[in-house]
Amino acid sequence: MDPGGILKAFPKRRKIHASPSSKALVKKPKQEGGEEAGEWLSSLRAHVVPSGIGRARAELFEKQITQYGGQICAAQAPGVTHIVVDEGMDCERVLRLLRLPQLPQGAQLVKSTWLSLCLQEKRLVDTAGFNIYIPNSRYLDQPQLSKADQDSSVPPGAQEAVLRTALSPPRPPTRPVSPPWRTEEAPSTQAQPDCDDETSDGEETQVSAADLEALISGHCSPSLEGDAEPIPAPKGLDKWVCAQPSSQKAVNYNPHITEKLEVLAKAYSVQGDKWRALGYAKAINALKSFHKPVTSYQEAFSIPGIGKRMAEKIVEILESGHLRKLDHISESVPVLELFSNIWGAGTKTAQMWYQQGFRTLEDIRDQASLTSQQAIGLKHYEDFLERIPREEATEIEQTVREAAQAFSPGLLCVACGSYRRGKASCGDVDVLLTHPDGRSHQGIFNPLLDSLRRQGFLTDDLVSQEENGQQQKYLGVCQLPGPGRRHRRLDIIIVPYSEFACALLYFTGSAHFNRSMRALAKTKGMSLSEHALSTSVVRDTHGLKVGPGRVLPTPTEKDVFRLLGLPYREPAERDW
């Protein structure tokens, strides 16, 4: 959980403002029936904030506004009537994004759903229910025109066009940010008002929430078109997690601070307060990567990813050796953590059980209504929490390999995850199966599972078969023969050979390394998943693909790195 800052994942496009001669300012002829074509938005002077909405959709909004008689202007332009923003925004976030201290008098902050409804109904809909509250302190005083302005002989239309040009916000300078392994940004949806990170620019990105943590500041490459040749990576490639060996992780010079913050982060996480949890995780990783012990408020506040209130907490720890917030952690936290460690029970389920009065695993076992997966998770609670030694993971991989190759001798069988990254232990074992001929992997999924069950190796099925495109995945529980052997979590994934390299990369991880690679792919107009690396990908306003693009050939993991313009990293170098 530690990205490095924010990088817009799509290339910037220069906005062309309306000129006095533009069609946006020209009255359209009336349609038959008396309705004026293109004039029903004539009273609208709008600014569209693309963050959260998505740049492509924002530009479409702007085009439609001008098409129907409205005008696009800068957010701080006198006379702006509506500032259109994503539904998750609040006034403070909008001001940070616009880099403005206040908004012009009369401007309304409206949700993009209001504009969508207007365009759908071809009329100006009442903004009631779509407004975002603006405190009076966030409005500029009414501007007074100078005598020269009042006497200006410039035609009104031209005057407005000049205003739009002159008042357009300059392109902001690149803000120095820490490397992507230092900090973590919360997703670009509605922030909680008490979030400890007050300096986050996370809202400026237009990629999905899951990828925000991997992004950094830098140059955005245009979309990849055509050839499958390596494309130069964005400037600052050396700051991307996926470009760095994990051996370069910084030494933590501030463990006395991070240990206390980690307790709070965990508490917020199990209580379902993901925003505070992410804010703390971001600060923790920033501190872990700082090049020296923090000694003052000014020094803490200067670290990218640490806001004013977080810096105050750091100073409290420095001065007293303690953090008062730790004294007020709810008594529910250890119980929620206990419950959320049951396989198949997430934070919401744990909270529900707590609200029902359950306090122990015995309460859950005796009184709770459990799914079949939760019952298995409870039955093997202690075993699942116990890390799997590397030697035992090797035995598990070998057992699956021998059973699989009994059906087809040429099958490839690779244990992925932290095992493949060279760790001494792992939480579960992911075994990936394929066949180089592209055919012989088909039809072995169920026979393989039946064979392993007959051996007594598979003891419980969590998910018997999870279809994922052409991939098949089994989630279950295994136990090696012999006294005292623990029950272990095992996933078996069968993939076509054409997807093997991307699947191997994905299931090897780490999760943060993967997020970094996916985010980098987005900056190139590409898409990386466990199935394929694709180019010429078009995404919707939420950063989701609206078309599959064109799949690039990736026979090996090295090809994926090469096509992304990255140096190849061995599995052991991906342990971020």
Coordinates of C-alpha atoms in Angstrom, one line a residue:
M1 CA 0.0 0.0 0.0
D2 CA 2.3 2.7 -1.1
P3 CA 2.2 4.5 -4.4
G4 CA 4.2 7.6 -5.0
G5 CA 2.0 10.4 -6.0
I6 CA -0.3 11.0 -8.8
L7 CA 0.0 10.7 -12.5
K8 CA -2.8 11.5 -14.8
A9 CA -3.2 8.3 -16.8
F10 CA -4.3 9.9 -20.0
P11 CA -2.6 12.5 -22.1
K12 CA -3.6 16.1 -21.7
R13 CA -5.5 17.6 -24.5
R14 CA -5.5 21.3 -25.1
K15 CA -8.9 22.8 -24.6
I16 CA -10.1 25.0 -27.4
H17 CA -12.1 27.9 -26.0
A18 CA -14.9 29.5 -27.9
S19 CA -14.0 32.6 -29.8
P20 CA -16.4 35.4 -30.8
S21 CA -16.9 33.7 -34.1
S22 CA -17.4 30.2 -32.7
K23 CA -20.7 28.4 -33.2
A24 CA -21.2 28.3 -29.5
L25 CA -22.0 32.0 -29.5
V26 CA -24.1 32.1 -32.6
K27 CA -27.8 31.9 -32.4
K28 CA -29.2 28.8 -34.1
P29 CA -32.3 29.0 -36.3
K30 CA -35.6 27.8 -34.9
Q31 CA -36.6 24.3 -35.6
E32 CA -40.0 23.6 -37.1
G33 CA -42.6 23.8 -34.4
G34 CA -41.1 26.9 -32.9
E35 CA -38.5 25.3 -30.6
E36 CA -35.1 26.9 -31.0
A37 CA -32.4 24.5 -31.9
G38 CA -29.3 24.7 -29.9
E39 CA -30.5 27.6 -27.6
W40 CA -31.9 25.9 -24.6
L41 CA -28.5 26.1 -22.8
S42 CA -27.9 29.8 -23.8
S43 CA -28.0 30.9 -20.2
L44 CA -25.4 28.4 -19.1
R45 CA -21.8 29.5 -18.6
A46 CA -20.1 26.4 -17.4
H47 CA -16.8 24.9 -16.4
V48 CA -16.4 21.1 -16.4
V49 CA -13.9 19.6 -14.0
P50 CA -12.7 16.4 -15.6
S51 CA -11.4 14.7 -12.4
G52 CA -13.6 11.8 -11.5
I53 CA -15.8 12.4 -14.6
G54 CA -13.0 11.5 -17.0
R55 CA -11.4 13.6 -19.6
A56 CA -13.2 12.0 -22.6
R57 CA -16.6 12.5 -21.0
A58 CA -15.8 16.0 -19.8
E59 CA -14.9 17.0 -23.4
L60 CA -18.1 15.5 -24.6
F61 CA -20.0 17.5 -22.0
E62 CA -18.2 20.7 -23.2
K63 CA -19.0 19.9 -26.8
Q64 CA -22.7 19.4 -26.0
I65 CA -22.9 22.5 -23.9
T66 CA -21.6 24.7 -26.8
Q67 CA -23.7 22.8 -29.3
Y68 CA -26.9 23.8 -27.4
G69 CA -26.0 27.4 -27.0
G70 CA -24.1 27.4 -23.7
Q71 CA -20.6 28.6 -23.1
I72 CA -17.5 27.0 -21.7
C73 CA -15.4 29.3 -19.5
A74 CA -12.7 29.1 -16.8
A75 CA -13.8 28.3 -13.3
Q76 CA -12.7 31.7 -12.0
A77 CA -14.3 33.7 -14.9
P78 CA -16.8 36.4 -13.8
G79 CA -20.3 35.3 -14.8
V80 CA -19.6 31.5 -14.6
T81 CA -22.9 30.0 -13.6
H82 CA -22.2 26.3 -13.1
I83 CA -19.1 24.3 -12.3
V84 CA -19.8 20.7 -13.2
V85 CA -18.0 18.1 -11.0
D86 CA -18.1 14.4 -10.3
E87 CA -20.7 13.3 -7.8
G88 CA -18.1 12.4 -5.2
M89 CA -16.7 15.9 -4.9
D90 CA -17.1 18.4 -2.2
C91 CA -16.3 22.1 -2.3
E92 CA -12.8 21.8 -0.7
R93 CA -11.7 19.1 -3.1
V94 CA -12.9 21.2 -6.1
L95 CA -11.0 24.2 -4.9
R96 CA -7.8 22.1 -4.5
L97 CA -8.2 20.7 -8.0
L98 CA -8.8 24.1 -9.5
R99 CA -6.0 25.6 -7.4
L100 CA -8.3 28.4 -6.4
P101 CA -8.9 29.9 -2.9
Q102 CA -12.5 30.9 -3.7
L103 CA -15.2 30.7 -6.4
P104 CA -16.8 33.6 -8.3
Q105 CA -20.1 35.0 -6.9
G106 CA -23.1 33.2 -8.3
A107 CA -21.3 30.1 -9.4
Q108 CA -23.0 26.8 -8.5
L109 CA -21.2 23.5 -7.9
V110 CA -23.4 20.9 -9.6
K111 CA -23.1 17.2 -10.0
S112 CA -22.4 15.8 -13.5
T113 CA -25.7 13.8 -13.2
W114 CA -27.5 17.2 -13.4
L115 CA -25.9 18.0 -16.7
S116 CA -26.6 14.5 -18.0
L117 CA -30.3 14.9 -17.1
C118 CA -30.4 18.3 -18.8
L119 CA -29.0 16.8 -22.0
Q120 CA -31.3 13.9 -21.8
E121 CA -34.4 16.0 -21.4
K122 CA -33.2 18.8 -23.7
R123 CA -34.0 21.5 -21.0
L124 CA -32.4 23.2 -18.0
V125 CA -33.4 21.0 -15.1
D126 CA -33.7 22.5 -11.6
T127 CA -30.4 22.0 -9.8
A128 CA -32.2 21.2 -6.5
G129 CA -30.8 17.9 -5.3
F130 CA -27.8 18.2 -7.6
N131 CA -26.0 21.1 -5.8
I132 CA -22.9 20.8 -3.8
Y133 CA -22.7 23.0 -0.8
I134 CA -20.4 26.1 -1.0
P135 CA -19.7 27.9 2.3
N136 CA -20.0 31.7 2.0
S137 CA -16.3 32.0 2.9
R138 CA -15.6 30.2 -0.3
Y139 CA -17.1 32.9 -2.5
L140 CA -15.1 35.8 -3.8
D141 CA -16.4 39.3 -3.1
Q142 CA -18.5 40.6 -6.0
P143 CA -15.9 42.0 -8.5
Q144 CA -16.2 45.6 -9.4
L145 CA -15.5 46.7 -13.0
S146 CA -13.1 49.5 -13.5
K147 CA -14.1 52.6 -15.4
A148 CA -12.0 51.5 -18.3
D149 CA -13.8 48.1 -18.3
Q150 CA -17.2 49.9 -18.3
D151 CA -16.3 52.1 -21.1
S152 CA -14.7 49.4 -23.2
S153 CA -15.9 49.4 -26.8
V154 CA -15.0 45.7 -27.3
P155 CA -18.2 43.9 -28.3
P156 CA -19.7 41.8 -25.5
G157 CA -19.0 38.5 -27.3
A158 CA -15.4 39.3 -28.0
Q159 CA -15.0 40.5 -24.4
E160 CA -16.2 37.2 -23.0
A161 CA -13.8 35.3 -25.3
V162 CA -10.9 37.4 -24.2
L163 CA -11.9 36.8 -20.6
R164 CA -12.0 33.0 -21.2
T165 CA -8.5 33.1 -22.7
A166 CA -7.0 35.4 -20.1
L167 CA -8.5 33.7 -17.1
S168 CA -7.8 30.1 -18.2
P169 CA -5.7 28.6 -15.4
P170 CA -2.1 28.1 -16.4
R171 CA -0.7 24.6 -16.7
P172 CA 0.4 23.8 -13.1
P173 CA 4.1 23.1 -12.6
T174 CA 5.0 19.5 -11.8
R175 CA 4.8 19.0 -8.1
P176 CA 7.7 17.1 -6.7
V177 CA 6.5 13.8 -5.3
S178 CA 8.0 10.9 -3.6
P179 CA 8.7 7.6 -5.4
P180 CA 5.7 5.3 -5.8
W181 CA 6.8 3.0 -3.0
R182 CA 6.5 5.8 -0.5
T183 CA 2.9 6.9 -0.3
E184 CA -0.5 5.7 -0.9
E185 CA -3.4 7.7 -2.4
A186 CA -7.0 7.1 -1.6
P187 CA -9.3 6.4 -4.5
S188 CA -10.8 9.4 -6.4
T189 CA -14.3 9.0 -4.9
Q190 CA -15.8 10.9 -2.1
A191 CA -13.4 11.7 0.6
Q192 CA -14.3 11.7 4.3
P193 CA -14.2 15.1 5.8
D194 CA -11.9 14.0 8.6
C195 CA -9.3 12.5 6.4
D196 CA -5.8 13.1 7.7
D197 CA -4.3 13.8 4.4
E198 CA -5.0 17.3 3.6
T199 CA -2.4 17.8 0.9
S200 CA -3.4 14.9 -1.4
D201 CA -3.8 15.6 -5.0
G202 CA -5.3 12.1 -5.6
E203 CA -8.4 13.5 -7.1
E204 CA -6.5 14.7 -10.1
T205 CA -6.1 11.3 -11.5
Q206 CA -8.6 9.7 -13.9
V207 CA -7.8 6.1 -13.4
S208 CA -9.7 3.6 -11.3
A209 CA -9.4 3.5 -7.6
A210 CA -7.5 0.2 -7.5
D211 CA -4.7 1.7 -9.6
L212 CA -4.3 5.0 -7.8
E213 CA -1.7 3.6 -5.4
A214 CA 0.7 2.9 -8.2
L215 CA 0.8 6.2 -9.9
I216 CA 3.4 8.9 -9.9
S217 CA 3.9 12.4 -11.3
G218 CA 5.4 12.7 -14.7
H219 CA 4.9 13.0 -18.4
C220 CA 2.0 11.3 -20.0
S221 CA 2.7 9.4 -23.2
P222 CA 0.1 9.5 -26.0
S223 CA -1.9 6.4 -26.6
L224 CA 0.0 3.5 -28.1
E225 CA -1.0 3.1 -31.7
G226 CA -0.1 0.2 -33.9
D227 CA 3.3 -1.5 -33.7
A228 CA 4.2 -3.7 -30.7
E229 CA 7.6 -2.1 -30.2
P230 CA 8.8 -0.8 -26.8
I231 CA 7.6 2.7 -26.1
P232 CA 9.7 5.1 -24.1
A233 CA 8.3 5.1 -20.6
P234 CA 7.2 8.4 -19.0
K235 CA 9.7 10.7 -17.6
G236 CA 10.6 9.6 -14.1
L237 CA 10.5 5.9 -14.9
D238 CA 13.0 5.4 -12.2
K239 CA 10.3 6.3 -9.7
W240 CA 7.8 3.6 -10.8
V241 CA 7.7 0.6 -8.5
C242 CA 7.6 -1.8 -11.5
A243 CA 10.9 -0.3 -12.8
Q244 CA 12.7 -0.9 -9.5
P245 CA 14.1 -4.0 -7.9
S246 CA 12.4 -4.5 -4.5
S247 CA 15.9 -4.7 -3.0
Q248 CA 15.9 -0.9 -3.2
K249 CA 13.2 -0.5 -0.6
A250 CA 14.2 2.2 1.8
V251 CA 15.4 1.6 5.3
N252 CA 12.8 2.7 7.9
Y253 CA 14.4 5.4 10.0
N254 CA 11.2 6.1 11.8
P255 CA 9.9 2.8 13.2
H256 CA 9.1 4.5 16.6
I257 CA 6.5 6.5 14.7
T258 CA 5.3 4.1 12.0
E259 CA 4.6 1.3 14.6
K260 CA 2.0 3.5 16.4
L261 CA 0.5 4.7 13.2
E262 CA 0.2 1.2 11.9
V263 CA -1.9 0.3 15.0
L264 CA -4.4 3.0 14.1
A265 CA -4.4 2.1 10.4
K266 CA -5.3 -1.5 11.3
A267 CA -8.0 -0.3 13.7
Y268 CA -9.6 1.9 11.0
S269 CA -9.3 -0.9 8.4
V270 CA -11.2 -3.5 10.5
Q271 CA -13.8 -0.9 11.3
G272 CA -14.4 -0.4 7.6
D273 CA -13.1 3.1 7.6
K274 CA -11.0 2.6 4.4
W275 CA -10.4 6.3 3.9
R276 CA -8.6 6.9 7.2
A277 CA -6.9 3.5 6.8
L278 CA -5.5 4.6 3.4
G279 CA -4.5 8.0 4.7
Y280 CA -2.5 6.4 7.5
A281 CA -1.0 3.8 5.2
K282 CA 0.1 6.6 2.9
A283 CA 1.8 8.5 5.7
I284 CA 3.3 5.3 7.1
N285 CA 4.9 4.4 3.8
A286 CA 6.1 8.0 3.3
L287 CA 7.8 7.9 6.7
K288 CA 9.3 4.5 6.0
S289 CA 10.9 5.9 2.8
F290 CA 12.1 9.1 4.3
H291 CA 15.9 9.3 4.2
K292 CA 16.4 10.2 7.9
P293 CA 14.7 10.3 11.3
V294 CA 11.9 13.0 11.4
T295 CA 12.6 15.5 14.1
S296 CA 10.1 18.3 13.7
Y297 CA 6.7 19.3 12.5
Q298 CA 8.1 21.3 9.6
E299 CA 10.1 18.2 8.5
A300 CA 7.1 15.9 8.7
F301 CA 4.9 18.3 6.9
S302 CA 7.4 18.7 4.1
I303 CA 7.2 15.0 3.2
P304 CA 4.8 14.3 0.3
G305 CA 1.8 12.3 1.4
I306 CA 1.8 13.8 5.0
G307 CA -0.8 16.4 5.7
K308 CA -1.1 19.0 8.5
R309 CA -3.0 16.8 11.0
M310 CA -0.8 13.8 10.3
A311 CA 2.2 15.9 11.0
E312 CA 0.7 17.0 14.3
K313 CA 0.3 13.4 15.3
I314 CA 3.9 12.7 14.4
V315 CA 5.1 15.6 16.6
E316 CA 2.9 14.2 19.4
I317 CA 4.7 10.9 19.2
L318 CA 8.1 12.6 19.0
E319 CA 7.5 14.7 22.0
S320 CA 5.6 12.2 24.3
G321 CA 6.5 8.9 22.9
H322 CA 2.8 8.2 22.7
L323 CA -0.3 8.9 20.6
R324 CA -3.4 9.7 22.6
K325 CA -5.7 8.3 19.9
L326 CA -4.4 4.9 20.7
D327 CA -6.0 5.2 24.1
H328 CA -9.4 5.6 22.5
I329 CA -9.4 2.7 20.1
S330 CA -12.8 1.0 20.3
E331 CA -13.1 -2.2 22.2
S332 CA -14.7 -3.6 19.1
V333 CA -11.4 -3.5 17.1
P334 CA -9.8 -6.7 18.4
V335 CA -13.1 -8.6 18.0
L336 CA -13.6 -7.3 14.5
E337 CA -10.0 -8.3 13.6
L338 CA -10.7 -11.8 15.1
F339 CA -13.8 -12.2 13.0
S340 CA -12.4 -10.7 9.7
N341 CA -9.7 -13.4 9.8
I342 CA -12.3 -16.0 9.1
W343 CA -11.9 -17.0 5.5
G344 CA -15.0 -15.7 3.6
A345 CA -15.9 -13.1 6.2
G346 CA -15.0 -9.5 5.3
T347 CA -15.2 -6.3 7.3
K348 CA -19.0 -5.9 6.8
T349 CA -19.7 -9.4 7.9
A350 CA -17.5 -9.0 11.0
Q351 CA -19.3 -5.8 11.9
M352 CA -22.7 -7.5 11.4
W353 CA -21.6 -10.3 13.8
Y354 CA -20.4 -7.8 16.3
Q355 CA -23.7 -5.9 16.2
Q356 CA -25.5 -9.2 16.8
G357 CA -23.7 -9.5 20.1
F358 CA -21.0 -12.1 19.1
R359 CA -17.7 -11.6 20.8
T360 CA -15.8 -14.9 20.3
L361 CA -15.2 -17.6 17.7
E362 CA -17.3 -19.9 19.9
D363 CA -20.2 -17.4 19.5
I364 CA -19.8 -17.5 15.8
R365 CA -19.6 -21.3 15.7
D366 CA -22.6 -21.8 18.0
Q367 CA -24.9 -19.0 17.0
A368 CA -24.0 -17.3 13.7
S369 CA -25.5 -18.2 10.3
L370 CA -22.5 -19.1 8.2
T371 CA -22.0 -19.7 4.5
S372 CA -20.3 -23.0 3.5
Q373 CA -17.0 -21.0 2.9
Q374 CA -17.2 -19.3 6.3
A375 CA -17.8 -22.6 8.0
I376 CA -14.7 -24.1 6.4
G377 CA -12.7 -20.9 7.3
L378 CA -13.8 -21.2 10.9
K379 CA -13.0 -25.0 11.0
H380 CA -9.5 -24.3 9.8
Y381 CA -9.1 -20.9 11.5
E382 CA -5.7 -21.5 13.2
D383 CA -4.3 -23.4 10.3
F384 CA -5.1 -20.7 7.8
L385 CA -3.4 -18.1 9.9
E386 CA -0.2 -20.1 10.2
R387 CA 2.3 -19.3 7.5
I388 CA 3.3 -22.1 5.1
P389 CA 7.1 -22.8 5.2
R390 CA 8.7 -22.8 1.8
E391 CA 9.6 -26.5 2.0
E392 CA 5.9 -27.4 2.5
A393 CA 4.8 -25.1 -0.3
T394 CA 7.3 -27.0 -2.6
E395 CA 5.7 -30.3 -1.6
I396 CA 2.2 -29.0 -2.4
E397 CA 3.4 -27.8 -5.8
Q398 CA 5.0 -31.2 -6.5
T399 CA 1.8 -33.0 -5.5
V400 CA -0.3 -31.0 -7.9
R401 CA 2.4 -31.4 -10.7
E402 CA 2.5 -35.2 -10.4
A403 CA -1.3 -35.5 -10.5
A404 CA -1.6 -33.1 -13.5
Q405 CA 1.2 -34.7 -15.5
A406 CA -0.5 -38.1 -15.1
F407 CA -3.1 -36.7 -17.5
S408 CA -0.7 -34.9 -19.8
P409 CA 3.1 -35.3 -19.4
G410 CA 3.9 -31.9 -21.0
L411 CA 1.9 -29.8 -18.6
L412 CA 3.7 -26.9 -17.0
C413 CA 3.1 -26.4 -13.3
V414 CA 4.4 -23.4 -11.5
A415 CA 3.7 -22.2 -7.9
C416 CA 3.4 -18.5 -7.9
G417 CA 2.8 -15.8 -5.3
S418 CA 5.3 -15.1 -2.6
Y419 CA 6.7 -18.6 -3.1
R420 CA 7.9 -17.7 -6.6
R421 CA 9.2 -14.4 -5.3
G422 CA 11.5 -16.3 -3.1
K423 CA 9.9 -15.7 0.3
A424 CA 10.7 -18.1 3.2
S425 CA 6.9 -18.6 3.8
C426 CA 3.6 -17.8 2.2
G427 CA 0.0 -17.4 3.2
D428 CA -1.4 -19.8 0.6
V429 CA -0.2 -21.6 -2.6
D430 CA -1.2 -20.6 -6.1
V431 CA -0.4 -23.2 -8.7
L432 CA -0.6 -22.2 -12.4
L433 CA -1.1 -24.9 -15.0
T434 CA -0.8 -24.7 -18.8
H435 CA 0.4 -26.7 -21.8
P436 CA 2.8 -25.4 -24.5
D437 CA 0.7 -26.9 -27.3
G438 CA -2.2 -24.6 -26.4
R439 CA -4.7 -27.6 -26.3
S440 CA -3.8 -30.2 -23.8
H441 CA -4.7 -28.1 -20.8
Q442 CA -8.3 -28.4 -21.9
G443 CA -10.5 -30.9 -20.2
I444 CA -8.2 -31.7 -17.2
F445 CA -9.7 -29.3 -14.7
N446 CA -12.3 -31.6 -13.1
P447 CA -10.4 -34.9 -13.6
L448 CA -7.4 -33.3 -11.8
L449 CA -9.5 -32.2 -8.9
D450 CA -11.2 -35.6 -8.6
S451 CA -7.8 -37.2 -8.6
L452 CA -6.5 -35.0 -5.8
R453 CA -9.7 -35.6 -3.8
R454 CA -9.3 -39.4 -4.1
Q455 CA -5.8 -39.0 -2.7
G456 CA -7.2 -37.2 0.3
F457 CA -5.0 -34.2 -0.7
L458 CA -8.0 -31.9 -1.3
T459 CA -10.1 -31.8 1.9
D460 CA -12.5 -28.9 1.4
D461 CA -13.8 -27.0 -1.6
L462 CA -14.2 -23.2 -1.2
V463 CA -15.0 -22.4 -4.8
S464 CA -15.2 -25.5 -7.0
Q465 CA -14.9 -23.7 -10.3
E466 CA -14.5 -20.0 -11.0
E467 CA -14.7 -19.2 -14.7
N468 CA -12.6 -16.2 -15.8
G469 CA -12.6 -16.1 -19.6
Q470 CA -10.6 -19.1 -20.8
Q471 CA -9.1 -19.5 -17.4
Q472 CA -10.5 -21.9 -14.7
K473 CA -9.7 -21.5 -11.1
Y474 CA -10.2 -23.7 -8.1
L475 CA -10.1 -22.4 -4.5
G476 CA -9.9 -25.0 -1.8
V477 CA -8.0 -26.6 1.1
C478 CA -5.3 -29.2 1.0
Q479 CA -3.4 -31.3 3.5
L480 CA -0.2 -33.2 2.9
P481 CA -0.1 -36.8 4.2
G482 CA 1.6 -37.4 7.6
P483 CA 0.9 -36.7 11.3
G484 CA 0.6 -33.1 12.4
R485 CA 0.2 -31.7 8.9
R486 CA -1.9 -28.5 8.8
H487 CA -4.7 -27.7 6.4
R488 CA -3.5 -25.2 3.8
R489 CA -5.2 -22.8 1.3
L490 CA -4.6 -23.8 -2.3
D491 CA -5.6 -22.2 -5.6
I492 CA -5.2 -24.1 -8.8
I493 CA -5.5 -22.0 -12.0
I494 CA -5.5 -23.6 -15.5
V495 CA -4.8 -21.1 -18.3
P496 CA -4.3 -21.3 -22.1
Y497 CA -0.7 -21.1 -23.1
S498 CA -1.4 -17.8 -25.0
E499 CA -2.2 -16.2 -21.6
F500 CA 0.5 -18.0 -19.6
A501 CA 3.0 -15.1 -19.4
C502 CA 0.5 -12.5 -18.3
A503 CA -1.1 -15.0 -15.8
L504 CA 2.3 -15.9 -14.4
L505 CA 3.1 -12.2 -14.0
Y506 CA -0.2 -11.5 -12.3
F507 CA -0.2 -14.4 -9.9
T508 CA 3.4 -13.9 -9.0
G509 CA 2.8 -10.4 -7.7
S510 CA 3.3 -8.6 -5.6
A511 CA 0.0 -6.8 -5.7
H512 CA 1.6 -3.4 -5.5
F513 CA 4.1 -4.3 -8.3
N514 CA 1.1 -5.4 -10.4
R515 CA -0.8 -2.2 -9.8
S516 CA 2.2 -0.2 -10.8
M517 CA 2.5 -2.1 -14.1
R518 CA -1.2 -1.8 -14.9
A519 CA -1.0 2.0 -14.1
L520 CA 2.0 2.4 -16.4
A521 CA 0.2 0.5 -19.1
K522 CA -2.7 2.9 -18.8
T523 CA -0.4 5.9 -19.5
K524 CA 0.4 4.3 -22.8
G525 CA -3.2 3.6 -23.9
M526 CA -2.7 0.0 -23.1
S527 CA -4.3 -2.5 -20.7
L528 CA -2.6 -5.3 -18.7
S529 CA -4.5 -8.1 -17.0
E530 CA -3.9 -11.7 -16.1
H531 CA -5.1 -12.5 -19.6
A532 CA -3.2 -10.3 -21.9
L533 CA -1.4 -7.0 -22.7
S534 CA -3.5 -5.0 -25.1
T535 CA -2.9 -1.8 -27.0
S536 CA -5.2 0.9 -28.6
V537 CA -7.6 0.5 -25.6
V538 CA -10.4 3.0 -25.2
R539 CA -11.8 3.6 -21.7
D540 CA -14.9 5.1 -20.3
T541 CA -15.2 8.0 -17.8
H542 CA -14.4 5.7 -14.9
G543 CA -11.3 4.3 -16.5
L544 CA -12.9 1.1 -17.4
K545 CA -12.4 -0.4 -20.9
V546 CA -15.2 0.0 -23.4
G547 CA -13.3 -2.0 -26.0
P548 CA -10.8 -4.8 -25.7
G549 CA -8.2 -3.1 -27.9
R550 CA -5.7 -5.3 -29.7
V551 CA -3.9 -8.1 -27.9
L552 CA -0.1 -8.0 -28.2
P553 CA 1.9 -11.3 -28.4
T554 CA 3.6 -12.0 -25.1
P555 CA 5.2 -15.4 -25.2
T556 CA 7.2 -14.7 -22.0
E557 CA 7.1 -12.3 -19.0
K558 CA 10.1 -10.5 -20.6
D559 CA 8.0 -9.6 -23.5
V560 CA 5.5 -7.9 -21.2
F561 CA 8.3 -5.8 -19.6
R562 CA 9.8 -5.0 -23.0
L563 CA 6.5 -3.8 -24.5
L564 CA 6.0 -1.5 -21.5
G565 CA 9.5 -0.1 -21.9
L566 CA 10.6 -1.6 -18.6
P567 CA 13.7 -3.4 -17.6
Y568 CA 13.0 -7.1 -16.8
R569 CA 12.7 -7.9 -13.1
E570 CA 13.2 -11.4 -11.8
P571 CA 10.3 -12.6 -9.5
A572 CA 12.5 -12.0 -6.4
E573 CA 12.8 -8.4 -7.4
R574 CA 9.1 -7.8 -7.5
D575 CA 8.5 -8.2 -3.7
W576 CA 7.1 -4.7 -3.1

